[in-house]
């Protein structure tokens, strides 16, 4: 065979690998509203930037007919490329080859790019579409999963890991995305569950569809497993790109900075957001919109439909990324509960891993009372948020817009737990509890023995309000660095994050803390 013929063989193999599991199976993907593994990579990466690794890998299994069924690539496309010029590693499971099932060799391909990504400080994006463990391979496949889980854990906090679920993801396979930083799911065509509807029916006698049990809407609203629910695959891929816009390549770098010329940063719109009646709700997202940069740099909400009483997400301020955590008075009065604490804690930890400064907007009446909360562990779960803030060494700035009551005042990035800069609006109410509740307790006897108890209560409420339902007690102590007009907020935050840009802070030397899990 001469050299020209040898090159021909290479070309034939390349062409064969491009065909994945064959055009019929690709058509069947399309009919389900799904793209093929290669089409997804094409959409995700900058044109022509994809470099494939392991294109000719084949499985080693000889059982159950697999000695006669081989596909180049073995059901997963792996490699690297760029997104808006920034390098990423990617694996894309190929449902057209044995249902994208995970074999020993298929897992080796994924592990190879994970190792490279970690060594080179590059994010890892996994596009998941798989029937799970390759049944013909048995324990070799399970070993492959464990090899991936192990690397997911080692990579956690080293490089960002993003998982898009674009088809089935079931059984133990779900635990790889679960360890990664962000999960995106596609509505109607993807699902995640540990045990499927048939097993559920056998064990608990519940009748439930795949979509209801583990579809995008379930996991974005009920369980919080997924951070983004996307209408289709194109939207899913767009969301991955938008997410990358706010995050760095690895734990040693900062997120991309865009040139920004400071101009008039006064935002008078902020003066009119807090209602006169302190019990009336407003949307914290309105506050955020007037604080952060515009357009593509504007607020990118994470976990939008889950635990909506807290809002978390990324934005740029004067061209630099920040992570925002805000109580949401428009939902459950912005109360902290189990779900909102865990949602915010995970977000704070991500930001701290990846050098993203935190802005915390506070309007919280306290923790949610009730047996449901207590019996399900609001103590442990609330402590997660407290612990996450206490441990965060990134620049941390707080703005109290209205209520900051009780333990929730402490938890929401108070000065006492390490916040760098704490602001309050004149409408802030910083106290152990609301004035009425407080007056009823501390003046109980005086009120009861008064000639007119109602009048006495009103008088005592007034007294407590004047003393504590404002930001000045806290400002006198230095717990609040400055009481600012709402319209000044953006300019103050730009200045604060600028001065904190080179902040260096270290936790005491230890193996690792024992956070309340
Ligand atoms: C090998 C598989 C496979 C698997 C699917 N296929 N899953 N091959 N191992 N796990 C093959 C099918 O034989 C078929 O091959 C092709 O992929 C497409 O599958 P279909 O069933 O035709 O597709 P569809 O109707 O869309 O159904 C998809 C599916 C179903 C719901 C995922 O295939 C299914 O239930 N698969 C088995 C799922 C499963 O039990 N996996 C193991 C879970 S346990 P042909 O040649 O016909 O195209 C697990 C443990 C992980 O994953 C533990 C980690 C710790």
mmCIF file of C-alpha atoms and ligand atoms in Angstrom, residues 25 32 69 71 95-101 130-136 142 145-146 149 168 170-173 191, ligand 1:
data_model
loop_
_atom_site.group_PDB
_atom_site.id
_atom_site.type_symbol
_atom_site.label_atom_id
_atom_site.label_comp_id
_atom_site.label_asym_id
_atom_site.label_seq_id
_atom_site.Cartn_x
_atom_site.Cartn_y
_atom_site.Cartn_z
ATOM 1 C CA UNK A 25 -30.511 6.770 13.882
ATOM 2 C CA UNK A 32 -37.639 13.355 18.609
ATOM 3 C CA UNK A 69 -21.008 -4.294 16.479
ATOM 4 C CA UNK A 71 -18.600 2.143 15.996
ATOM 5 C CA UNK A 95 -27.417 8.369 21.499
ATOM 6 C CA UNK A 96 -27.130 6.912 17.981
ATOM 7 C CA UNK A 97 -24.468 4.447 19.145
ATOM 8 C CA UNK A 98 -25.932 1.896 21.549
ATOM 9 C CA UNK A 99 -28.129 4.575 23.082
ATOM 10 C CA UNK A 100 -25.117 6.660 24.109
ATOM 11 C CA UNK A 101 -24.581 4.047 26.812
ATOM 12 C CA UNK A 130 -27.421 8.330 27.314
ATOM 13 C CA UNK A 131 -29.271 5.142 28.205
ATOM 14 C CA UNK A 132 -26.884 4.719 31.149
ATOM 15 C CA UNK A 133 -24.469 1.915 31.867
ATOM 16 C CA UNK A 134 -23.733 -0.221 28.786
ATOM 17 C CA UNK A 135 -25.638 -3.259 29.844
ATOM 18 C CA UNK A 136 -23.464 -5.713 27.874
ATOM 19 C CA UNK A 142 -20.005 0.873 36.506
ATOM 20 C CA UNK A 145 -18.966 5.862 35.915
ATOM 21 C CA UNK A 146 -17.066 5.804 39.179
ATOM 22 C CA UNK A 149 -17.555 10.726 39.512
ATOM 23 C CA UNK A 168 -32.104 10.333 29.123
ATOM 24 C CA UNK A 170 -30.921 7.788 34.621
ATOM 25 C CA UNK A 171 -29.727 5.543 37.418
ATOM 26 C CA UNK A 172 -26.362 6.232 38.972
ATOM 27 C CA UNK A 173 -25.484 8.236 35.841
ATOM 28 C CA UNK A 191 -35.152 13.511 32.025
HETATM 29 C C1 LIG B 1 -26.722 -0.793 25.841
HETATM 30 C C2 LIG B 1 -28.492 0.433 25.108
HETATM 31 C C3 LIG B 1 -28.709 0.918 26.407
HETATM 32 C C4 LIG B 1 -27.828 0.494 27.426
HETATM 33 C C5 LIG B 1 -30.184 1.776 25.118
HETATM 34 N N1 LIG B 1 -29.441 0.976 24.352
HETATM 35 N N2 LIG B 1 -29.766 1.752 26.391
HETATM 36 N N3 LIG B 1 -27.506 -0.439 24.828
HETATM 37 N N4 LIG B 1 -26.854 -0.357 27.097
HETATM 38 N N5 LIG B 1 -27.949 0.956 28.680
HETATM 39 C C6 LIG B 1 -29.571 0.757 22.918
HETATM 40 C C7 LIG B 1 -30.830 0.028 22.537
HETATM 41 O O1 LIG B 1 -30.607 -1.351 22.583
HETATM 42 C C8 LIG B 1 -31.047 0.513 21.116
HETATM 43 O O2 LIG B 1 -30.153 -0.160 20.262
HETATM 44 C C9 LIG B 1 -30.580 1.933 21.172
HETATM 45 O O3 LIG B 1 -29.721 2.020 22.312
HETATM 46 C C10 LIG B 1 -31.703 2.921 21.341
HETATM 47 O O4 LIG B 1 -32.526 2.501 22.404
HETATM 48 P P1 LIG B 1 -34.113 2.453 22.301
HETATM 49 O O5 LIG B 1 -34.588 1.673 23.456
HETATM 50 O O6 LIG B 1 -34.514 2.010 20.929
HETATM 51 O O7 LIG B 1 -34.460 3.990 22.427
HETATM 52 P P2 LIG B 1 -35.684 4.668 23.152
HETATM 53 O O8 LIG B 1 -36.947 3.984 22.805
HETATM 54 O O9 LIG B 1 -35.563 6.120 22.874
HETATM 55 O O10 LIG B 1 -35.439 4.430 24.717
HETATM 56 C C11 LIG B 1 -34.333 4.968 25.359
HETATM 57 C C12 LIG B 1 -34.184 4.358 26.771
HETATM 58 C C13 LIG B 1 -34.142 2.824 26.684
HETATM 59 C C14 LIG B 1 -35.356 4.808 27.635
HETATM 60 C C15 LIG B 1 -32.901 4.953 27.355
HETATM 61 O O11 LIG B 1 -33.186 2.444 25.668
HETATM 62 C C16 LIG B 1 -33.768 2.185 27.962
HETATM 63 O O12 LIG B 1 -34.581 2.043 28.857
HETATM 64 N N6 LIG B 1 -32.489 1.755 28.031
HETATM 65 C C17 LIG B 1 -31.992 1.059 29.190
HETATM 66 C C18 LIG B 1 -31.794 1.997 30.323
HETATM 67 C C19 LIG B 1 -31.144 1.317 31.477
HETATM 68 O O13 LIG B 1 -31.774 0.518 32.171
HETATM 69 N N7 LIG B 1 -29.872 1.584 31.650
HETATM 70 C C20 LIG B 1 -29.087 1.058 32.714
HETATM 71 C C21 LIG B 1 -29.437 1.948 33.875
HETATM 72 S S1 LIG B 1 -28.508 1.586 35.265
HETATM 73 P P3 LIG B 1 -30.416 -0.343 18.699
HETATM 74 O O14 LIG B 1 -29.326 -1.218 18.246
HETATM 75 O O15 LIG B 1 -31.780 -0.952 18.598
HETATM 76 O O16 LIG B 1 -30.365 1.020 18.088
HETATM 77 C C22 LIG B 1 -27.264 2.610 35.125
HETATM 78 C C23 LIG B 1 -26.387 2.491 36.266
HETATM 79 C C24 LIG B 1 -25.341 3.508 36.257
HETATM 80 O O17 LIG B 1 -27.096 3.336 34.235
HETATM 81 C C25 LIG B 1 -24.677 3.354 37.572
HETATM 82 C C26 LIG B 1 -23.573 4.287 37.772
HETATM 83 C C27 LIG B 1 -23.080 4.189 39.155
#
